[in-house]
Every structure is written in C-alpha cells, then in structure tokens.
Short mmCIF file of C-alpha atoms and ligand atoms in Angstrom, two decimals:
data_model
loop_
_atom_site.label_atom_id
_atom_site.label_comp_id
_atom_site.label_asym_id
_atom_site.label_seq_id
_atom_site.Cartn_x
_atom_site.Cartn_y
_atom_site.Cartn_z
CA MET Y 1 -17.40 8.95 3.82
CA SER Y 2 -16.76 5.38 2.76
CA THR Y 3 -13.92 2.99 3.45
CA THR Y 4 -11.79 1.37 0.76
CA ILE Y 5 -9.93 -1.81 1.64
CA ALA Y 6 -6.60 -2.57 -0.02
CA VAL Y 7 -4.93 -5.99 0.12
CA ASP Y 8 -1.36 -6.88 -0.87
CA VAL Y 9 -0.78 -10.60 -1.28
CA GLY Y 10 2.95 -11.16 -1.01
CA GLY Y 11 4.99 -14.35 -0.99
CA THR Y 12 5.83 -13.79 2.68
CA GLN Y 13 3.11 -11.46 3.99
CA LEU Y 14 -0.59 -10.78 3.54
CA ARG Y 15 -1.24 -7.08 4.17
CA VAL Y 16 -4.56 -5.30 4.54
CA ALA Y 17 -5.07 -1.52 4.86
CA LEU Y 18 -8.22 0.59 5.31
CA TYR Y 19 -8.52 4.04 3.75
CA GLU Y 20 -11.11 6.79 3.96
CA GLY Y 21 -11.69 9.21 1.08
CA ASP Y 22 -9.01 9.69 -1.57
CA GLU Y 23 -6.01 10.24 0.67
CA GLY Y 24 -3.52 7.41 0.43
CA ILE Y 25 -2.95 7.30 4.16
CA PRO Y 26 -4.49 4.24 5.83
CA TYR Y 27 -6.34 4.68 9.10
CA GLN Y 28 -5.87 1.05 9.96
CA GLN Y 29 -3.63 -1.75 8.75
CA ALA Y 30 -2.46 -5.24 9.64
CA ARG Y 31 -0.22 -7.95 8.26
CA ILE Y 32 0.14 -11.71 8.80
CA PRO Y 33 2.51 -14.31 7.31
CA THR Y 34 1.35 -15.78 3.99
CA ARG Y 35 2.30 -19.31 4.99
CA SER Y 36 1.19 -20.75 8.30
CA SER Y 37 0.31 -24.10 9.83
CA ARG Y 38 -2.89 -22.39 11.04
CA GLY Y 39 -4.66 -22.87 7.73
CA ALA Y 40 -4.80 -22.02 4.05
CA ALA Y 41 -3.77 -18.50 2.99
CA ILE Y 42 -7.18 -17.75 1.48
CA ASP Y 43 -9.02 -18.64 4.73
CA ARG Y 44 -6.66 -16.58 6.85
CA LEU Y 45 -6.92 -13.64 4.42
CA ILE Y 46 -10.73 -13.72 4.72
CA GLU Y 47 -10.39 -13.90 8.50
CA LEU Y 48 -8.02 -10.91 8.52
CA ILE Y 49 -10.32 -8.76 6.35
CA ALA Y 50 -13.33 -9.73 8.51
CA SER Y 51 -11.46 -8.83 11.70
CA LEU Y 52 -10.70 -5.33 10.33
CA TRP Y 53 -14.16 -4.76 8.79
CA PRO Y 54 -15.22 -1.27 9.93
CA ALA Y 55 -18.34 -1.33 12.06
CA GLY Y 56 -20.98 1.24 11.07
CA ARG Y 57 -19.14 2.42 7.95
CA GLN Y 58 -19.88 1.70 4.34
CA VAL Y 59 -17.19 -0.21 2.44
CA LYS Y 60 -16.90 0.98 -1.14
CA ALA Y 61 -14.71 -1.78 -2.57
CA ILE Y 62 -11.79 -4.12 -2.00
CA GLY Y 63 -8.70 -3.84 -4.22
CA ILE Y 64 -6.14 -6.63 -4.30
CA ALA Y 65 -2.54 -6.73 -5.51
CA ALA Y 66 -1.76 -10.37 -6.27
CA PRO Y 67 1.49 -12.00 -7.38
CA GLY Y 68 1.89 -13.73 -10.71
CA PRO Y 69 -0.27 -13.47 -13.79
CA VAL Y 70 -3.82 -12.30 -13.09
CA ASN Y 71 -6.94 -12.11 -15.21
CA HIS Y 72 -8.07 -8.68 -14.06
CA LYS Y 73 -11.42 -8.87 -15.85
CA ALA Y 74 -12.50 -12.09 -14.13
CA GLY Y 75 -10.50 -11.51 -10.95
CA ILE Y 76 -8.77 -14.87 -11.31
CA ILE Y 77 -5.20 -15.52 -10.19
CA TYR Y 78 -3.66 -17.92 -12.70
CA ALA Y 79 -0.73 -19.10 -10.58
CA ALA Y 80 0.70 -17.29 -7.58
CA PRO Y 81 4.35 -18.18 -7.02
CA ASN Y 82 5.08 -19.20 -3.41
CA ILE Y 83 1.42 -19.66 -2.40
CA PRO Y 84 0.37 -23.31 -2.41
CA GLY Y 85 -3.04 -23.93 -4.00
CA TRP Y 86 -3.42 -20.51 -5.64
CA ILE Y 87 -3.82 -21.87 -9.14
CA ARG Y 88 -6.72 -20.51 -11.18
CA LEU Y 89 -8.09 -19.08 -7.95
CA PRO Y 90 -11.32 -17.04 -8.49
CA LEU Y 91 -10.36 -14.52 -5.81
CA ARG Y 92 -12.86 -11.87 -6.89
CA THR Y 93 -15.84 -14.25 -6.72
CA ILE Y 94 -14.74 -15.72 -3.39
CA LEU Y 95 -14.39 -12.32 -1.70
CA GLN Y 96 -17.46 -10.73 -3.34
CA GLU Y 97 -19.63 -13.61 -2.13
CA ARG Y 98 -18.18 -13.43 1.36
CA PHE Y 99 -18.23 -9.63 1.85
CA GLY Y 100 -20.91 -8.41 -0.58
CA VAL Y 101 -18.87 -5.49 -1.98
CA PRO Y 102 -17.13 -5.04 -5.37
CA VAL Y 103 -13.68 -6.64 -5.54
CA PHE Y 104 -10.95 -5.71 -8.03
CA VAL Y 105 -7.83 -7.77 -8.58
CA GLY Y 106 -4.60 -6.72 -10.31
CA ASN Y 107 -1.09 -8.03 -10.79
CA ASP Y 108 1.20 -6.70 -8.05
CA ALA Y 109 3.75 -5.13 -10.40
CA ASN Y 110 1.00 -3.36 -12.35
CA LEU Y 111 -0.54 -2.10 -9.13
CA ALA Y 112 2.84 -0.97 -7.77
CA LEU Y 113 3.08 1.12 -10.94
CA LEU Y 114 -0.42 2.55 -10.29
CA GLY Y 115 0.70 3.42 -6.76
CA GLU Y 116 3.88 5.13 -7.99
CA TRP Y 117 1.86 6.99 -10.62
CA ARG Y 118 -0.75 8.37 -8.23
CA PHE Y 119 1.31 8.82 -5.07
CA GLY Y 120 5.01 8.30 -5.85
CA ALA Y 121 7.77 8.92 -8.36
CA GLY Y 122 5.49 8.91 -11.42
CA GLN Y 123 3.12 11.73 -10.46
CA GLY Y 124 2.33 14.06 -13.36
CA HIS Y 125 3.57 11.67 -16.06
CA HIS Y 126 1.34 10.16 -18.77
CA ASN Y 127 3.72 7.54 -20.19
CA LEU Y 128 5.55 5.42 -17.63
CA LEU Y 129 7.67 2.30 -17.57
CA TYR Y 130 8.06 0.58 -14.21
CA MET Y 131 10.49 -2.25 -13.53
CA THR Y 132 10.85 -4.04 -10.22
CA ILE Y 133 14.21 -5.76 -9.98
CA SER Y 134 14.64 -8.20 -7.12
CA THR Y 135 14.92 -12.00 -7.24
CA GLY Y 136 13.04 -11.67 -10.55
CA ILE Y 137 12.14 -8.78 -12.84
CA GLY Y 138 8.54 -7.63 -13.24
CA GLY Y 139 6.93 -4.42 -14.25
CA GLY Y 140 4.24 -2.51 -16.00
CA VAL Y 141 3.58 0.24 -18.51
CA ILE Y 142 1.17 3.16 -18.51
CA SER Y 143 0.67 4.51 -22.01
CA ASP Y 144 -1.30 7.72 -22.52
CA ASP Y 145 -2.71 7.44 -18.97
CA ARG Y 146 -3.80 3.82 -19.42
CA LEU Y 147 -2.33 0.76 -17.80
CA ILE Y 148 -1.46 -1.73 -20.53
CA LEU Y 149 -2.93 -5.12 -19.63
CA GLY Y 150 -3.40 -7.03 -22.86
CA GLU Y 151 -6.14 -9.42 -23.89
CA SER Y 152 -5.83 -11.68 -20.85
CA GLY Y 153 -4.05 -9.36 -18.45
CA LEU Y 154 -0.67 -10.86 -19.30
CA ALA Y 155 0.99 -7.88 -20.97
CA THR Y 156 4.26 -6.16 -20.02
CA GLU Y 157 6.25 -9.12 -18.69
CA VAL Y 158 9.27 -6.87 -18.98
CA GLY Y 159 11.66 -9.39 -17.40
CA HIS Y 160 10.88 -12.08 -19.93
CA VAL Y 161 12.19 -10.70 -23.18
CA THR Y 162 15.16 -12.32 -24.92
CA ILE Y 163 18.31 -10.24 -24.56
CA LEU Y 164 20.91 -12.97 -25.14
CA PRO Y 165 19.87 -15.94 -27.31
CA ASP Y 166 21.01 -19.23 -25.69
CA GLY Y 167 21.92 -17.24 -22.56
CA PRO Y 168 21.38 -18.39 -18.97
CA LEU Y 169 18.21 -20.23 -18.00
CA CYS Y 170 15.37 -18.01 -16.74
CA SER Y 171 12.95 -18.82 -13.90
CA CYS Y 172 10.25 -19.22 -16.58
CA GLY Y 173 12.18 -22.04 -18.26
CA LYS Y 174 13.36 -20.09 -21.32
CA ARG Y 175 16.90 -18.87 -22.01
CA GLY Y 176 18.55 -15.48 -22.17
CA HIS Y 177 15.70 -13.42 -20.75
CA LEU Y 178 16.44 -10.08 -19.09
CA GLU Y 179 15.52 -11.60 -15.70
CA ALA Y 180 18.18 -14.31 -16.17
CA LEU Y 181 20.81 -11.62 -16.84
CA ALA Y 182 20.03 -8.66 -14.59
CA SER Y 183 17.88 -9.72 -11.61
CA GLY Y 184 19.35 -10.08 -8.13
CA THR Y 185 19.44 -13.83 -8.68
CA ALA Y 186 21.29 -13.37 -11.98
CA ILE Y 187 23.86 -11.05 -10.37
CA ALA Y 188 24.50 -13.62 -7.61
CA ASN Y 189 24.70 -16.48 -10.14
CA TYR Y 190 27.25 -14.59 -12.22
CA VAL Y 191 29.52 -13.93 -9.22
CA THR Y 192 29.19 -17.53 -8.04
CA ALA Y 193 30.14 -18.81 -11.50
CA GLU Y 194 33.16 -16.48 -11.71
CA LEU Y 195 34.32 -17.53 -8.24
CA SER Y 196 34.11 -21.17 -9.25
CA LYS Y 197 36.49 -20.37 -12.10
CA GLY Y 198 39.02 -19.29 -9.48
CA ARG Y 199 38.52 -15.49 -9.61
CA HIS Y 200 39.70 -13.71 -6.49
CA SER Y 201 37.24 -11.56 -4.58
CA SER Y 202 36.35 -10.48 -1.06
CA LEU Y 203 33.26 -12.64 -1.61
CA SER Y 204 35.28 -15.84 -2.07
CA ASP Y 205 34.60 -17.21 1.39
CA GLN Y 206 30.87 -16.48 1.52
CA PRO Y 207 28.77 -19.61 1.11
CA ALA Y 208 25.38 -18.47 -0.29
CA LEU Y 209 25.74 -15.16 -2.08
CA THR Y 210 22.90 -12.68 -2.50
CA ALA Y 211 22.73 -9.49 -4.54
CA LYS Y 212 22.80 -7.62 -1.23
CA ASP Y 213 26.16 -9.17 -0.28
CA ILE Y 214 27.50 -8.30 -3.71
CA SER Y 215 26.23 -4.74 -3.45
CA LYS Y 216 28.04 -4.37 -0.13
CA ALA Y 217 31.26 -5.71 -1.66
CA ALA Y 218 30.84 -3.42 -4.68
CA ARG Y 219 30.51 -0.40 -2.39
CA ALA Y 220 33.77 -1.47 -0.75
CA GLY Y 221 35.42 -1.55 -4.20
CA ASP Y 222 35.55 -5.30 -4.90
CA PRO Y 223 36.33 -5.58 -8.64
CA LEU Y 224 34.26 -8.74 -9.28
CA ALA Y 225 31.23 -7.28 -7.45
CA LEU Y 226 31.55 -4.03 -9.39
CA GLU Y 227 31.84 -5.98 -12.62
CA ALA Y 228 28.70 -8.00 -11.80
CA PHE Y 229 26.60 -4.84 -11.34
CA ALA Y 230 28.13 -3.17 -14.40
CA ARG Y 231 27.24 -6.25 -16.45
CA ALA Y 232 23.64 -6.25 -15.13
CA GLY Y 233 23.44 -2.53 -15.94
CA LYS Y 234 24.40 -3.19 -19.53
CA PHE Y 235 21.66 -5.80 -19.95
CA LEU Y 236 19.12 -3.55 -18.21
CA GLY Y 237 20.12 -0.77 -20.59
CA LEU Y 238 19.44 -3.05 -23.55
CA GLY Y 239 16.06 -4.08 -22.14
CA ILE Y 240 15.06 -0.50 -21.33
CA THR Y 241 16.09 0.67 -24.80
CA ASN Y 242 13.72 -1.90 -26.32
CA TYR Y 243 10.90 -0.52 -24.15
CA LEU Y 244 11.79 3.07 -25.03
CA HIS Y 245 11.43 2.18 -28.69
CA ILE Y 246 8.04 0.54 -28.12
CA PHE Y 247 6.42 2.77 -25.49
CA ASN Y 248 8.33 6.08 -25.61
CA PRO Y 249 7.86 6.81 -21.88
CA SER Y 250 8.81 10.08 -20.20
CA ILE Y 251 9.87 8.26 -17.03
CA VAL Y 252 11.42 4.91 -16.15
CA ILE Y 253 10.89 3.97 -12.50
CA LEU Y 254 13.10 1.24 -11.04
CA GLY Y 255 11.86 -0.53 -7.91
CA GLY Y 256 12.76 -3.70 -6.02
CA GLY Y 257 15.80 -4.51 -3.89
CA VAL Y 258 18.38 -4.27 -6.69
CA SER Y 259 17.25 -0.72 -7.55
CA GLN Y 260 18.70 0.38 -4.21
CA SER Y 261 22.11 -0.32 -5.76
CA LEU Y 262 21.37 1.91 -8.77
CA SER Y 263 24.64 3.83 -8.30
CA MET Y 264 26.47 0.51 -8.88
CA PHE Y 265 24.97 -0.01 -12.36
CA ARG Y 266 23.72 3.40 -13.45
CA GLU Y 267 26.79 4.27 -15.53
CA THR Y 268 26.75 1.16 -17.74
CA MET Y 269 22.95 1.25 -17.97
CA ASP Y 270 22.86 4.89 -19.09
CA ARG Y 271 25.76 4.41 -21.48
CA THR Y 272 24.13 1.35 -23.08
CA ILE Y 273 20.86 3.24 -23.51
CA ARG Y 274 22.69 6.22 -25.07
CA GLU Y 275 24.53 3.93 -27.48
CA SER Y 276 21.52 1.76 -28.34
CA VAL Y 277 18.62 4.16 -28.92
CA MET Y 278 17.77 4.63 -32.58
CA SER Y 279 17.34 8.37 -32.07
CA PRO Y 280 18.36 10.72 -29.22
CA GLU Y 281 14.75 11.98 -29.17
CA PHE Y 282 13.84 8.91 -27.11
CA ILE Y 283 16.01 10.08 -24.21
CA HIS Y 284 15.73 13.80 -24.69
CA ASN Y 285 13.21 14.34 -21.89
CA LEU Y 286 13.54 10.95 -20.22
CA THR Y 287 13.81 10.60 -16.44
CA ILE Y 288 15.21 7.40 -14.99
CA THR Y 289 14.70 7.21 -11.25
CA THR Y 290 14.12 4.86 -8.34
CA ALA Y 291 10.66 4.12 -6.95
CA ALA Y 292 9.48 6.36 -4.12
CA LEU Y 293 7.03 4.17 -2.22
CA GLY Y 294 9.09 1.12 -1.25
CA ASP Y 295 7.07 -1.96 -0.39
CA GLY Y 296 3.94 0.15 0.18
CA ALA Y 297 3.44 0.68 -3.57
CA GLY Y 298 1.32 -2.47 -4.05
CA LEU Y 299 -1.13 -1.48 -1.31
CA LEU Y 300 -1.47 2.05 -2.66
CA GLY Y 301 -2.03 0.64 -6.15
CA ALA Y 302 -4.72 -1.71 -4.86
CA PHE Y 303 -6.32 1.27 -3.10
CA THR Y 304 -6.17 3.33 -6.31
CA LEU Y 305 -7.72 0.49 -8.33
CA ALA Y 306 -10.55 0.02 -5.82
CA ARG Y 307 -11.32 3.76 -5.72
CA SER Y 308 -11.68 4.15 -9.49
CA PRO Y 309 -11.40 0.81 -11.31
CA GLU Y 310 -13.03 2.03 -14.54
CA GLU Y 311 -10.48 4.78 -14.89
CA GLU Y 312 -7.41 2.73 -14.03
CA MET Y 313 -7.85 -0.67 -15.59
CA ILE Y 314 -10.02 -0.47 -18.68
ZN1 ZN K 1 11.85 -15.68 -18.45
#
C-alpha cells in the first residue's frame, strides 16, 4: 500500500497529513505556523514534509491546498494572501524536484469542496455549490461531477460578483461585491458604521468588533446584531440565486466561520432565494446546508486530488 501526502497551506498554519489507501483518515499529521522568524515558509514546509517522509514506504503523490488563485495545470501559486514572497511561486516544480514524486496543487476553496464532496456534506451529489464565508468569501462549483476551474484555474470566485453597484469597497479593490456585503468583515463593518451613527446596541462599548462578537450579541437578541445578519442573509440569497440560475446545483454547502451563525441569517437568505429565483424548479430539490468537515476539508481535498488527479481536476 502506498502513502499519499496532503498539505494545507493556510495563512496561519502549514498542515501536512499522511494517508494510506483510500480512507480519509490520516495515520500521521503535523502542523507548524506559516510565519516564523526561523525561515521562509517554503523552506520550512519542505523541512516538515521531509521530517514526516515515511521510511520504507512508497509515496504515491503530494496534494496541496493553497490559498489565493492557483494555476492548477502548472502548479503555480499566483499570489497567496498573508504569505510573504509567494507570488508566482512554482510550488509543483519545487516540490517535485525535491521529493521526486508527482505533486498536484489546487486552490484551497476548490479543494475544500472536493473534500466535502468525497467525505462530507456533499456525498452523493453531482452538482454542488460551495461557499466559504469568513473574513472573505470564496468557493467552488462541481458541475456534472467535474470541478469547474476555467482556462487559468481562476473560475468560481463566488465572493467577487457585483450585488450592489457602487456599494462598499471589496478586498479586491472593486465595489459592491458579495464579499463586501456578506462576509464576516462586511457584517462587522456594517455594525461599526451603524454604531458611529449613534445607534444603540449591546455592542456599543466594544472596541474592535468581529462577526463572532456580533453573532453572540445576535443570539442574545441585540436588534442591531440581528439586523446585520439578516442583511448579510439577504445579500447571500441574491448571490446564491445567481449561482442557482447558472449552475442549477442540488446542494449548496456553506462553510467558514460565518456559516456557524446560519440560524441568524437563514430566514432572510431563504426568503430572498424564494423571491428571486426565476422558477421554483431551481429550489424544488435543493438542499442548503453547512459544511461537515470544518477546517479539515482542505486537507481531505488535497488528499482526494493527489489520489486521483485526472478524475478530479481535468
Ligand atoms: Zn471583490
């Protein structure tokens, strides 16, 4: 039996897991901080993989979930947010030359979707939309059992579609994108702006608000916090409706920190979708649910990609 190595490159942690066979249960894993004074992330990642390299066993492949846009064909990371120096980084070539085994690289949101599809909430479905809602909004789409990647691997930037022309500024520099209206950052920005107008809230005295604080306040019944989530739910509903019209999925999987507050925005999201779809057929057999794998989805996706890259990515 051969070993498959999965790597998840996160903004805060580099994670490596070793699997045997097709079971998605690692027999060994380790994690280190992404940033360290002990050297560049790429050098420490190589060191970590080498330290876990299984003696006397054959390694089939290495699969990597990387942040930011990725050219999956060439294995190049265009620009990884939060990792200094990872600009046009030929990660596949670097690791193949060092370890002498095939290396496959995918965008982390796409690979989280692969993980959810094979091992999590999306099992048994053929048409899936995945959205991860945290500080930003990312995602992926599987259409007729194929991950949609696009010409250069840039497809399905589901957070960067215009929902509100001339709306708030997005992290990408454009205005009115879904991410600027419904991400955790957007929810916090909305509450902060309302507070500065003099609105009363249990959050008034908190200095740096996060979506988590607002979720807590919403659960306790704070009207402004509830309104912030309801507003985000409406924008998410509009975004999801657009994707229903384009991809006609049978399941929408919501991941990321904000998805844990689904009960706070589910009503407005569902209502907006019901009111916005062009035909009820789009939601007739539609499941909308939260992700099942938590922060392990990227690793499982990288494992899935490394086990059968031809099937998953082409
Ligand atoms: Zn954007």
